[in-house]
Structures are given as C-alpha cells and as structure tokens.
C-alpha cells in the first residue's frame, strides 16, 4: 500500500475556536506518515444551521468544498462531526438525484467548478481505523496510555443518520473505544457516550443544552474515567469550556479533562504537549 494522502477540510472551528485540534491533526499525520493537503479555498459547511435557512445554498457550498477535493483526486477527510454530516449528506443527495446535481452544478459553473461525486468523505477517526489500521497504529505506540481510564464521547453527527456514516452502530458504537484500546488505554463504558452534547440547541434551549453536557460529564466521572476524548470540536467546546455552567444545571461539581481524539493518539505516539496544543484547554490537563 502506498502512502496515504487526503484532502483536509478543516471546517471553521479548528481554525478559530480549537486550534489545538488542528495542531494535533498535523502532528499525528506526521507521525503516521500521512500526507494532508489542506483545502484552503473551502468555506463553512453551514454548521447545520444554514441548512434550515437555505437548503439549496448549503448544497452548493458543500458541493463546492467537495469539488476542491475532487480536483486534488483525493478522499476528503474532516475533523468535525458536523462538517462530516453536512458534507456526507450533500454527497449522498447529489449522487442520488441527477436533477438536483445538475442544478447545483449550474451554480458551480459560475466559479468554474463541477461536482462529479468522485471523492469519498471520511472523518479522520475512520481514516485512521479503516485506512491506516488499528494494528499498525498499536505497533507504533511509544507511550501507552495504560495508566488511564478514558471515556469516549462520540457525538451525534458521527453516528446518525447511520446510513451516511462509516459503519458504527449508533446504539453501540465501538470505533472510539477501539482507538482508545489501540493507544493502550482502558476504555470506559457509560450510558451517555453516544448521546448529544447539547451544542446545537445552545441558542434555542440553553438549560437543556447545559443538562445534556452535564449528563455526559457525570456519566464519565461516575464510571471512574480519568479523562474524556471526543472526535468532534463542537462536543469538545461544550465539554471542555462549559463544565461549570453544566455543573450548575445538574446540581453538582463537574471537573474532568477532555481531549481531542487526535491529542490522545498523539500522546500515545510520543508527541509533545506543545505539538498537541494542550495549553489551549480550559479544563486542567496537567495530569499528563
């Protein structure tokens, strides 16, 4: 097998709110000898909000992003669950509706682009698992995370709707658990690991959002997790930055470190704290 190459759709969040996630993505790719070409021309995926306001515009924007990956002749990888959902949903709809695809391409023609449907869309989590391979990753681990109980938090948009995703059972997902084990950690099973973090209802129902966040944090803490890990920067923002607010909503103090999936892998591969951007966290990660 030749060197793995991907076109990276960073999304907005990793560029602005969670720079440590983008840093750790590049650090892990370097360790694994994966070539990443960043799609610098790409725009926002719509964040599942534009989709409610202007469905056709969201399709055009996401098709435009995919077209840039197609020009590279590469699979597009995402590092945000919501970007993954919106991009994969666009591809699914256009690949199964010739008339809609033609309408979208009429707009893309204005910027000299065409959506063809030739690039796959895959979250970096599944690129590591499916393309690189867990056994190969396990063999490269230099700093096993064997002293840690690690609670996976999957996030909604990597699991549902299941027909758009990489094969995880949305009710009993295993990919992130398997990755924890490959990194030498002990995976913590808890009821909330495949539930919603509350991010997308924050504006409409802030108390409900805080309770969802609090429930996730409580579930991990009550099962003796040392820290949590998530493949989604939006989930990370809720769990890492809003623990105090969530604690007040559920009536107890909640304090547990929350890492990005790439940071966990990077730690197991021997990356430095600086390479992984651990200083950017709100929760205390001095346990490392």
PDB file of C-alpha atoms in Angstrom:
ATOM      1  CA  UNK A   1       0.000   0.000   0.000  1.00  0.00           C
ATOM      2  CA  UNK A   2       1.295   3.432  -0.917  1.00  0.00           C
ATOM      3  CA  UNK A   3       1.438   6.479   1.280  1.00  0.00           C
ATOM      4  CA  UNK A   4      -1.965   7.645   2.488  1.00  0.00           C
ATOM      5  CA  UNK A   5      -2.969  11.030   1.086  1.00  0.00           C
ATOM      6  CA  UNK A   6      -6.016  13.105   1.973  1.00  0.00           C
ATOM      7  CA  UNK A   7      -7.553  16.474   1.225  1.00  0.00           C
ATOM      8  CA  UNK A   8      -8.273  18.068   4.592  1.00  0.00           C
ATOM      9  CA  UNK A   9     -11.454  20.052   5.135  1.00  0.00           C
ATOM     10  CA  UNK A  10     -10.651  21.788   8.403  1.00  0.00           C
ATOM     11  CA  UNK A  11     -14.036  23.380   8.999  1.00  0.00           C
ATOM     12  CA  UNK A  12     -14.353  26.664  10.877  1.00  0.00           C
ATOM     13  CA  UNK A  13     -13.966  25.555  14.483  1.00  0.00           C
ATOM     14  CA  UNK A  14     -10.483  24.049  14.249  1.00  0.00           C
ATOM     15  CA  UNK A  15      -9.268  27.251  12.597  1.00  0.00           C
ATOM     16  CA  UNK A  16     -10.587  29.579  15.291  1.00  0.00           C
ATOM     17  CA  UNK A  17     -12.002  28.062  18.491  1.00  0.00           C
ATOM     18  CA  UNK A  18      -9.989  24.836  18.836  1.00  0.00           C
ATOM     19  CA  UNK A  19      -6.587  25.461  17.235  1.00  0.00           C
ATOM     20  CA  UNK A  20      -5.146  22.632  19.319  1.00  0.00           C
ATOM     21  CA  UNK A  21      -7.229  20.182  17.315  1.00  0.00           C
ATOM     22  CA  UNK A  22      -5.738  21.301  14.012  1.00  0.00           C
ATOM     23  CA  UNK A  23      -2.233  21.284  15.508  1.00  0.00           C
ATOM     24  CA  UNK A  24      -2.670  17.747  16.791  1.00  0.00           C
ATOM     25  CA  UNK A  25      -4.146  16.588  13.470  1.00  0.00           C
ATOM     26  CA  UNK A  26      -0.954  17.619  11.698  1.00  0.00           C
ATOM     27  CA  UNK A  27       1.228  16.182  14.476  1.00  0.00           C
ATOM     28  CA  UNK A  28      -0.473  12.780  14.245  1.00  0.00           C
ATOM     29  CA  UNK A  29      -0.417  12.783  10.440  1.00  0.00           C
ATOM     30  CA  UNK A  30       3.332  13.441  10.541  1.00  0.00           C
ATOM     31  CA  UNK A  31       3.911  10.566  12.972  1.00  0.00           C
ATOM     32  CA  UNK A  32       1.848   8.201  10.833  1.00  0.00           C
ATOM     33  CA  UNK A  33       3.436   9.430   7.575  1.00  0.00           C
ATOM     34  CA  UNK A  34       0.055  10.519   6.226  1.00  0.00           C
ATOM     35  CA  UNK A  35       0.121  13.309   3.650  1.00  0.00           C
ATOM     36  CA  UNK A  36      -2.504  16.010   4.160  1.00  0.00           C
ATOM     37  CA  UNK A  37      -3.338  18.734   1.659  1.00  0.00           C
ATOM     38  CA  UNK A  38      -5.417  21.456   3.291  1.00  0.00           C
ATOM     39  CA  UNK A  39      -8.346  22.736   1.228  1.00  0.00           C
ATOM     40  CA  UNK A  40      -7.608  26.403   1.811  1.00  0.00           C
ATOM     41  CA  UNK A  41     -10.310  27.530  -0.650  1.00  0.00           C
ATOM     42  CA  UNK A  42     -13.086  25.719   1.241  1.00  0.00           C
ATOM     43  CA  UNK A  43     -15.817  27.536   3.165  1.00  0.00           C
ATOM     44  CA  UNK A  44     -18.097  26.756   6.113  1.00  0.00           C
ATOM     45  CA  UNK A  45     -20.272  23.636   5.827  1.00  0.00           C
ATOM     46  CA  UNK A  46     -23.299  25.515   7.153  1.00  0.00           C
ATOM     47  CA  UNK A  47     -22.990  24.078  10.662  1.00  0.00           C
ATOM     48  CA  UNK A  48     -26.483  22.505  10.407  1.00  0.00           C
ATOM     49  CA  UNK A  49     -27.978  25.998  10.750  1.00  0.00           C
ATOM     50  CA  UNK A  50     -27.683  27.270   7.172  1.00  0.00           C
ATOM     51  CA  UNK A  51     -29.367  24.027   6.138  1.00  0.00           C
ATOM     52  CA  UNK A  52     -32.548  25.107   7.941  1.00  0.00           C
ATOM     53  CA  UNK A  53     -32.474  28.576   6.375  1.00  0.00           C
ATOM     54  CA  UNK A  54     -31.472  27.845   2.757  1.00  0.00           C
ATOM     55  CA  UNK A  55     -31.150  24.190   1.846  1.00  0.00           C
ATOM     56  CA  UNK A  56     -30.058  24.773  -1.748  1.00  0.00           C
ATOM     57  CA  UNK A  57     -27.349  27.249  -0.765  1.00  0.00           C
ATOM     58  CA  UNK A  58     -25.978  24.741   1.724  1.00  0.00           C
ATOM     59  CA  UNK A  59     -25.822  22.106  -1.015  1.00  0.00           C
ATOM     60  CA  UNK A  60     -23.958  24.462  -3.343  1.00  0.00           C
ATOM     61  CA  UNK A  61     -21.427  25.429  -0.662  1.00  0.00           C
ATOM     62  CA  UNK A  62     -20.731  21.849   0.353  1.00  0.00           C
ATOM     63  CA  UNK A  63     -20.572  20.642  -3.248  1.00  0.00           C
ATOM     64  CA  UNK A  64     -18.066  23.435  -3.892  1.00  0.00           C
ATOM     65  CA  UNK A  65     -15.915  22.175  -0.999  1.00  0.00           C
ATOM     66  CA  UNK A  66     -16.072  18.607  -2.279  1.00  0.00           C
ATOM     67  CA  UNK A  67     -15.194  19.769  -5.791  1.00  0.00           C
ATOM     68  CA  UNK A  68     -11.896  21.137  -4.460  1.00  0.00           C
ATOM     69  CA  UNK A  69     -11.087  17.685  -3.045  1.00  0.00           C
ATOM     70  CA  UNK A  70     -12.053  16.132  -6.381  1.00  0.00           C
ATOM     71  CA  UNK A  71      -9.601  18.446  -8.140  1.00  0.00           C
ATOM     72  CA  UNK A  72      -6.897  17.007  -5.864  1.00  0.00           C
ATOM     73  CA  UNK A  73      -8.031  13.477  -6.737  1.00  0.00           C
ATOM     74  CA  UNK A  74      -8.177  12.612  -3.042  1.00  0.00           C
ATOM     75  CA  UNK A  75     -10.573  11.445  -0.361  1.00  0.00           C
ATOM     76  CA  UNK A  76     -11.738  14.393   1.723  1.00  0.00           C
ATOM     77  CA  UNK A  77     -11.153  13.989   5.446  1.00  0.00           C
ATOM     78  CA  UNK A  78     -12.998  16.028   8.036  1.00  0.00           C
ATOM     79  CA  UNK A  79     -12.138  16.644  11.690  1.00  0.00           C
ATOM     80  CA  UNK A  80     -15.566  17.847  12.824  1.00  0.00           C
ATOM     81  CA  UNK A  81     -18.617  15.627  13.217  1.00  0.00           C
ATOM     82  CA  UNK A  82     -20.962  18.337  11.940  1.00  0.00           C
ATOM     83  CA  UNK A  83     -18.779  19.049   8.912  1.00  0.00           C
ATOM     84  CA  UNK A  84     -18.746  15.322   8.265  1.00  0.00           C
ATOM     85  CA  UNK A  85     -22.537  15.121   8.448  1.00  0.00           C
ATOM     86  CA  UNK A  86     -23.246  18.090   6.194  1.00  0.00           C
ATOM     87  CA  UNK A  87     -20.631  17.160   3.619  1.00  0.00           C
ATOM     88  CA  UNK A  88     -21.604  13.484   3.528  1.00  0.00           C
ATOM     89  CA  UNK A  89     -25.287  14.404   3.358  1.00  0.00           C
ATOM     90  CA  UNK A  90     -24.637  16.681   0.382  1.00  0.00           C
ATOM     91  CA  UNK A  91     -22.715  13.932  -1.417  1.00  0.00           C
ATOM     92  CA  UNK A  92     -25.452  11.386  -0.700  1.00  0.00           C
ATOM     93  CA  UNK A  93     -28.203  13.649  -2.005  1.00  0.00           C
ATOM     94  CA  UNK A  94     -26.381  14.749  -5.147  1.00  0.00           C
ATOM     95  CA  UNK A  95     -25.180  11.259  -6.012  1.00  0.00           C
ATOM     96  CA  UNK A  96     -28.757  10.009  -5.827  1.00  0.00           C
ATOM     97  CA  UNK A  97     -30.570  12.891  -7.562  1.00  0.00           C
ATOM     98  CA  UNK A  98     -29.343  13.754 -11.042  1.00  0.00           C
ATOM     99  CA  UNK A  99     -31.648  16.768 -11.392  1.00  0.00           C
ATOM    100  CA  UNK A 100     -30.508  18.268  -8.081  1.00  0.00           C
ATOM    101  CA  UNK A 101     -26.882  17.621  -9.016  1.00  0.00           C
ATOM    102  CA  UNK A 102     -27.432  19.441 -12.333  1.00  0.00           C
ATOM    103  CA  UNK A 103     -28.989  22.436 -10.543  1.00  0.00           C
ATOM    104  CA  UNK A 104     -26.060  22.628  -8.141  1.00  0.00           C
ATOM    105  CA  UNK A 105     -23.557  22.372 -10.981  1.00  0.00           C
ATOM    106  CA  UNK A 106     -25.282  25.244 -12.782  1.00  0.00           C
ATOM    107  CA  UNK A 107     -24.314  27.437  -9.824  1.00  0.00           C
ATOM    108  CA  UNK A 108     -20.835  25.951  -9.509  1.00  0.00           C
ATOM    109  CA  UNK A 109     -20.205  26.711 -13.169  1.00  0.00           C
ATOM    110  CA  UNK A 110     -20.169  30.396 -12.181  1.00  0.00           C
ATOM    111  CA  UNK A 111     -16.897  29.753 -10.306  1.00  0.00           C
ATOM    112  CA  UNK A 112     -15.556  27.251 -12.861  1.00  0.00           C
ATOM    113  CA  UNK A 113     -16.187  24.202 -10.682  1.00  0.00           C
ATOM    114  CA  UNK A 114     -18.141  20.994 -11.162  1.00  0.00           C
ATOM    115  CA  UNK A 115     -19.269  18.456  -8.590  1.00  0.00           C
ATOM    116  CA  UNK A 116     -18.665  14.971 -10.010  1.00  0.00           C
ATOM    117  CA  UNK A 117     -19.049  12.698  -6.988  1.00  0.00           C
ATOM    118  CA  UNK A 118     -15.597  11.138  -7.307  1.00  0.00           C
ATOM    119  CA  UNK A 119     -14.209  11.850  -3.824  1.00  0.00           C
ATOM    120  CA  UNK A 120     -15.093   9.958  -0.668  1.00  0.00           C
ATOM    121  CA  UNK A 121     -15.886  11.869   2.523  1.00  0.00           C
ATOM    122  CA  UNK A 122     -14.406  10.393   5.698  1.00  0.00           C
ATOM    123  CA  UNK A 123     -13.822  11.595   9.243  1.00  0.00           C
ATOM    124  CA  UNK A 124     -10.158  11.387  10.297  1.00  0.00           C
ATOM    125  CA  UNK A 125     -11.189   8.950  13.054  1.00  0.00           C
ATOM    126  CA  UNK A 126     -12.311   6.415  10.448  1.00  0.00           C
ATOM    127  CA  UNK A 127      -9.375   7.165   8.150  1.00  0.00           C
ATOM    128  CA  UNK A 128      -7.064   6.084  10.983  1.00  0.00           C
ATOM    129  CA  UNK A 129      -9.130   2.997  11.771  1.00  0.00           C
ATOM    130  CA  UNK A 130     -10.126   1.836   8.274  1.00  0.00           C
ATOM    131  CA  UNK A 131      -7.267   3.031   6.081  1.00  0.00           C
ATOM    132  CA  UNK A 132      -4.218   3.125   8.372  1.00  0.00           C
ATOM    133  CA  UNK A 133      -5.326   0.294  10.632  1.00  0.00           C
ATOM    134  CA  UNK A 134      -5.517  -0.165  14.387  1.00  0.00           C
ATOM    135  CA  UNK A 135      -2.957  -2.984  14.494  1.00  0.00           C
ATOM    136  CA  UNK A 136      -0.425  -0.850  12.637  1.00  0.00           C
ATOM    137  CA  UNK A 137      -1.159   2.074  14.959  1.00  0.00           C
ATOM    138  CA  UNK A 138      -0.799  -0.143  18.027  1.00  0.00           C
ATOM    139  CA  UNK A 139       2.631  -1.249  16.825  1.00  0.00           C
ATOM    140  CA  UNK A 140       3.737   2.400  16.605  1.00  0.00           C
ATOM    141  CA  UNK A 141       2.673   3.376  20.139  1.00  0.00           C
ATOM    142  CA  UNK A 142       5.681   4.536  22.165  1.00  0.00           C
ATOM    143  CA  UNK A 143       3.882   5.849  25.240  1.00  0.00           C
ATOM    144  CA  UNK A 144       0.976   3.519  26.044  1.00  0.00           C
ATOM    145  CA  UNK A 145      -1.857   5.219  27.915  1.00  0.00           C
ATOM    146  CA  UNK A 146      -2.164   2.218  30.218  1.00  0.00           C
ATOM    147  CA  UNK A 147      -2.488   4.264  33.414  1.00  0.00           C
ATOM    148  CA  UNK A 148      -5.652   5.991  32.214  1.00  0.00           C
ATOM    149  CA  UNK A 149      -9.339   5.114  32.178  1.00  0.00           C
ATOM    150  CA  UNK A 150     -10.598   7.021  29.124  1.00  0.00           C
ATOM    151  CA  UNK A 151     -14.259   7.751  28.405  1.00  0.00           C
ATOM    152  CA  UNK A 152     -15.143   8.066  24.700  1.00  0.00           C
ATOM    153  CA  UNK A 153     -17.710  10.664  23.701  1.00  0.00           C
ATOM    154  CA  UNK A 154     -18.811  10.030  20.122  1.00  0.00           C
ATOM    155  CA  UNK A 155     -21.133  12.955  19.404  1.00  0.00           C
ATOM    156  CA  UNK A 156     -24.328  12.723  17.358  1.00  0.00           C
ATOM    157  CA  UNK A 157     -23.197  13.602  13.873  1.00  0.00           C
ATOM    158  CA  UNK A 158     -20.603  10.844  13.515  1.00  0.00           C
ATOM    159  CA  UNK A 159     -23.260   8.252  14.310  1.00  0.00           C
ATOM    160  CA  UNK A 160     -26.588   9.498  12.955  1.00  0.00           C
ATOM    161  CA  UNK A 161     -28.136   9.107  10.429  1.00  0.00           C
ATOM    162  CA  UNK A 162     -26.424   5.738  10.292  1.00  0.00           C
ATOM    163  CA  UNK A 163     -26.758   5.287   6.512  1.00  0.00           C
ATOM    164  CA  UNK A 164     -24.349   8.216   5.993  1.00  0.00           C
ATOM    165  CA  UNK A 165     -21.711   7.068   8.441  1.00  0.00           C
ATOM    166  CA  UNK A 166     -18.754   4.728   8.423  1.00  0.00           C
ATOM    167  CA  UNK A 167     -20.346   1.644   9.941  1.00  0.00           C
ATOM    168  CA  UNK A 168     -20.566   2.319  13.677  1.00  0.00           C
ATOM    169  CA  UNK A 169     -23.759   1.080  15.267  1.00  0.00           C
ATOM    170  CA  UNK A 170     -25.322   4.333  16.562  1.00  0.00           C
ATOM    171  CA  UNK A 171     -26.677   2.480  19.601  1.00  0.00           C
ATOM    172  CA  UNK A 172     -23.500   0.550  20.394  1.00  0.00           C
ATOM    173  CA  UNK A 173     -20.589   2.353  18.715  1.00  0.00           C
ATOM    174  CA  UNK A 174     -17.114   0.865  19.011  1.00  0.00           C
ATOM    175  CA  UNK A 175     -14.690   2.892  16.852  1.00  0.00           C
ATOM    176  CA  UNK A 176     -13.525   5.352  19.508  1.00  0.00           C
ATOM    177  CA  UNK A 177     -13.411   2.604  22.132  1.00  0.00           C
ATOM    178  CA  UNK A 178     -11.224   0.544  19.809  1.00  0.00           C
ATOM    179  CA  UNK A 179      -8.931   3.512  19.232  1.00  0.00           C
ATOM    180  CA  UNK A 180      -8.541   4.031  22.990  1.00  0.00           C
ATOM    181  CA  UNK A 181      -7.545   0.386  23.389  1.00  0.00           C
ATOM    182  CA  UNK A 182      -5.082   0.621  20.475  1.00  0.00           C
ATOM    183  CA  UNK A 183      -3.447   3.553  22.256  1.00  0.00           C
ATOM    184  CA  UNK A 184      -3.041   1.387  25.354  1.00  0.00           C
ATOM    185  CA  UNK A 185      -5.795   2.992  27.416  1.00  0.00           C
ATOM    186  CA  UNK A 186      -8.699   1.378  29.226  1.00  0.00           C
ATOM    187  CA  UNK A 187     -11.990   2.333  27.579  1.00  0.00           C
ATOM    188  CA  UNK A 188     -14.794   3.394  29.933  1.00  0.00           C
ATOM    189  CA  UNK A 189     -18.314   2.329  29.008  1.00  0.00           C
ATOM    190  CA  UNK A 190     -21.114   4.661  30.129  1.00  0.00           C
ATOM    191  CA  UNK A 191     -24.665   5.352  29.032  1.00  0.00           C
ATOM    192  CA  UNK A 192     -24.105   8.855  27.661  1.00  0.00           C
ATOM    193  CA  UNK A 193     -21.167   8.126  25.356  1.00  0.00           C
ATOM    194  CA  UNK A 194     -23.328   8.182  22.201  1.00  0.00           C
ATOM    195  CA  UNK A 195     -25.720  10.933  23.332  1.00  0.00           C
ATOM    196  CA  UNK A 196     -25.895  14.621  22.339  1.00  0.00           C
ATOM    197  CA  UNK A 197     -23.551  17.147  23.970  1.00  0.00           C
ATOM    198  CA  UNK A 198     -26.139  19.928  23.603  1.00  0.00           C
ATOM    199  CA  UNK A 199     -24.140  22.174  21.273  1.00  0.00           C
ATOM    200  CA  UNK A 200     -26.780  22.602  18.590  1.00  0.00           C
ATOM    201  CA  UNK A 201     -29.574  23.558  20.989  1.00  0.00           C
ATOM    202  CA  UNK A 202     -27.486  26.054  22.969  1.00  0.00           C
ATOM    203  CA  UNK A 203     -29.180  29.137  21.487  1.00  0.00           C
ATOM    204  CA  UNK A 204     -32.728  27.795  21.478  1.00  0.00           C
ATOM    205  CA  UNK A 205     -32.725  25.937  24.805  1.00  0.00           C
ATOM    206  CA  UNK A 206     -29.670  26.808  26.907  1.00  0.00           C
ATOM    207  CA  UNK A 207     -30.814  24.957  30.025  1.00  0.00           C
ATOM    208  CA  UNK A 208     -31.478  21.769  28.068  1.00  0.00           C
ATOM    209  CA  UNK A 209     -28.068  22.113  26.425  1.00  0.00           C
ATOM    210  CA  UNK A 210     -26.379  22.514  29.803  1.00  0.00           C
ATOM    211  CA  UNK A 211     -28.178  19.452  31.210  1.00  0.00           C
ATOM    212  CA  UNK A 212     -27.073  17.354  28.229  1.00  0.00           C
ATOM    213  CA  UNK A 213     -23.484  18.480  28.755  1.00  0.00           C
ATOM    214  CA  UNK A 214     -23.732  17.824  32.477  1.00  0.00           C
ATOM    215  CA  UNK A 215     -25.163  14.347  31.950  1.00  0.00           C
ATOM    216  CA  UNK A 216     -22.272  13.418  29.667  1.00  0.00           C
ATOM    217  CA  UNK A 217     -19.665  14.683  32.121  1.00  0.00           C
ATOM    218  CA  UNK A 218     -21.403  12.978  35.057  1.00  0.00           C
ATOM    219  CA  UNK A 219     -21.654   9.687  33.191  1.00  0.00           C
ATOM    220  CA  UNK A 220     -17.911   9.613  32.553  1.00  0.00           C
ATOM    221  CA  UNK A 221     -16.988  10.755  36.077  1.00  0.00           C
ATOM    222  CA  UNK A 222     -19.312   8.262  37.764  1.00  0.00           C
ATOM    223  CA  UNK A 223     -17.682   5.407  35.834  1.00  0.00           C
ATOM    224  CA  UNK A 224     -14.256   6.465  37.159  1.00  0.00           C
ATOM    225  CA  UNK A 225     -12.891   7.951  33.956  1.00  0.00           C
ATOM    226  CA  UNK A 226      -9.652   9.875  34.294  1.00  0.00           C
ATOM    227  CA  UNK A 227     -10.482  11.882  31.191  1.00  0.00           C
ATOM    228  CA  UNK A 228     -12.769  12.043  28.173  1.00  0.00           C
ATOM    229  CA  UNK A 229     -11.948  12.031  24.477  1.00  0.00           C
ATOM    230  CA  UNK A 230     -14.047  13.159  21.517  1.00  0.00           C
ATOM    231  CA  UNK A 231     -13.571  13.342  17.733  1.00  0.00           C
ATOM    232  CA  UNK A 232     -15.737  16.490  17.458  1.00  0.00           C
ATOM    233  CA  UNK A 233     -14.537  20.038  18.220  1.00  0.00           C
ATOM    234  CA  UNK A 234     -18.102  21.200  18.890  1.00  0.00           C
ATOM    235  CA  UNK A 235     -18.570  18.500  21.509  1.00  0.00           C
ATOM    236  CA  UNK A 236     -15.165  19.457  22.868  1.00  0.00           C
ATOM    237  CA  UNK A 237     -16.202  23.083  23.229  1.00  0.00           C
ATOM    238  CA  UNK A 238     -19.255  22.081  25.258  1.00  0.00           C
ATOM    239  CA  UNK A 239     -17.482  19.546  27.455  1.00  0.00           C
ATOM    240  CA  UNK A 240     -14.232  21.451  27.945  1.00  0.00           C
ATOM    241  CA  UNK A 241     -15.365  25.052  28.280  1.00  0.00           C
ATOM    242  CA  UNK A 242     -18.800  24.747  29.897  1.00  0.00           C
ATOM    243  CA  UNK A 243     -18.254  22.314  32.752  1.00  0.00           C
ATOM    244  CA  UNK A 244     -19.036  24.978  35.382  1.00  0.00           C
ATOM    245  CA  UNK A 245     -22.262  26.005  33.643  1.00  0.00           C
ATOM    246  CA  UNK A 246     -23.255  22.366  33.151  1.00  0.00           C
ATOM    247  CA  UNK A 247     -22.479  21.579  36.782  1.00  0.00           C
ATOM    248  CA  UNK A 248     -24.865  24.266  37.963  1.00  0.00           C
ATOM    249  CA  UNK A 249     -27.578  22.892  35.669  1.00  0.00           C
ATOM    250  CA  UNK A 250     -27.311  19.377  37.117  1.00  0.00           C
ATOM    251  CA  UNK A 251     -26.529  20.402  40.682  1.00  0.00           C
ATOM    252  CA  UNK A 252     -23.021  19.097  41.231  1.00  0.00           C
ATOM    253  CA  UNK A 253     -19.410  19.988  40.565  1.00  0.00           C
ATOM    254  CA  UNK A 254     -18.063  18.538  37.346  1.00  0.00           C
ATOM    255  CA  UNK A 255     -14.344  18.528  36.654  1.00  0.00           C
ATOM    256  CA  UNK A 256     -12.716  16.156  34.199  1.00  0.00           C
ATOM    257  CA  UNK A 257     -10.171  16.769  31.422  1.00  0.00           C
ATOM    258  CA  UNK A 258     -11.470  16.492  27.857  1.00  0.00           C
ATOM    259  CA  UNK A 259      -9.094  15.787  24.960  1.00  0.00           C
ATOM    260  CA  UNK A 260      -9.491  15.721  21.222  1.00  0.00           C
ATOM    261  CA  UNK A 261      -9.178  12.323  19.569  1.00  0.00           C
ATOM    262  CA  UNK A 262      -6.023  13.480  17.781  1.00  0.00           C
ATOM    263  CA  UNK A 263      -4.424  14.579  21.055  1.00  0.00           C
ATOM    264  CA  UNK A 264      -4.971  11.142  22.567  1.00  0.00           C
ATOM    265  CA  UNK A 265      -3.392   9.436  19.569  1.00  0.00           C
ATOM    266  CA  UNK A 266      -0.572  11.976  19.588  1.00  0.00           C
ATOM    267  CA  UNK A 267       0.205  11.302  23.248  1.00  0.00           C
ATOM    268  CA  UNK A 268       0.403   7.558  22.570  1.00  0.00           C
ATOM    269  CA  UNK A 269       2.733   8.216  19.629  1.00  0.00           C
ATOM    270  CA  UNK A 270       5.073  10.345  21.750  1.00  0.00           C
ATOM    271  CA  UNK A 271       4.119  13.838  20.553  1.00  0.00           C
ATOM    272  CA  UNK A 272       4.963  16.683  22.922  1.00  0.00           C
ATOM    273  CA  UNK A 273       2.387  18.746  24.801  1.00  0.00           C
ATOM    274  CA  UNK A 274       3.429  21.702  22.670  1.00  0.00           C
ATOM    275  CA  UNK A 275       2.827  19.853  19.415  1.00  0.00           C
ATOM    276  CA  UNK A 276      -0.631  18.862  20.651  1.00  0.00           C
ATOM    277  CA  UNK A 277      -1.597  22.333  21.895  1.00  0.00           C
ATOM    278  CA  UNK A 278      -2.576  21.206  25.397  1.00  0.00           C
ATOM    279  CA  UNK A 279      -2.110  24.742  26.717  1.00  0.00           C
ATOM    280  CA  UNK A 280      -5.307  25.788  24.905  1.00  0.00           C
ATOM    281  CA  UNK A 281      -7.599  23.727  27.143  1.00  0.00           C
ATOM    282  CA  UNK A 282      -9.932  25.233  29.732  1.00  0.00           C
ATOM    283  CA  UNK A 283     -10.111  22.126  31.916  1.00  0.00           C
ATOM    284  CA  UNK A 284      -6.887  21.204  33.675  1.00  0.00           C
ATOM    285  CA  UNK A 285      -4.809  18.723  31.683  1.00  0.00           C
ATOM    286  CA  UNK A 286      -1.755  18.793  33.940  1.00  0.00           C
ATOM    287  CA  UNK A 287      -2.247  15.075  34.611  1.00  0.00           C
ATOM    288  CA  UNK A 288      -0.135  14.396  31.527  1.00  0.00           C
TER     289      UNK A 288
END
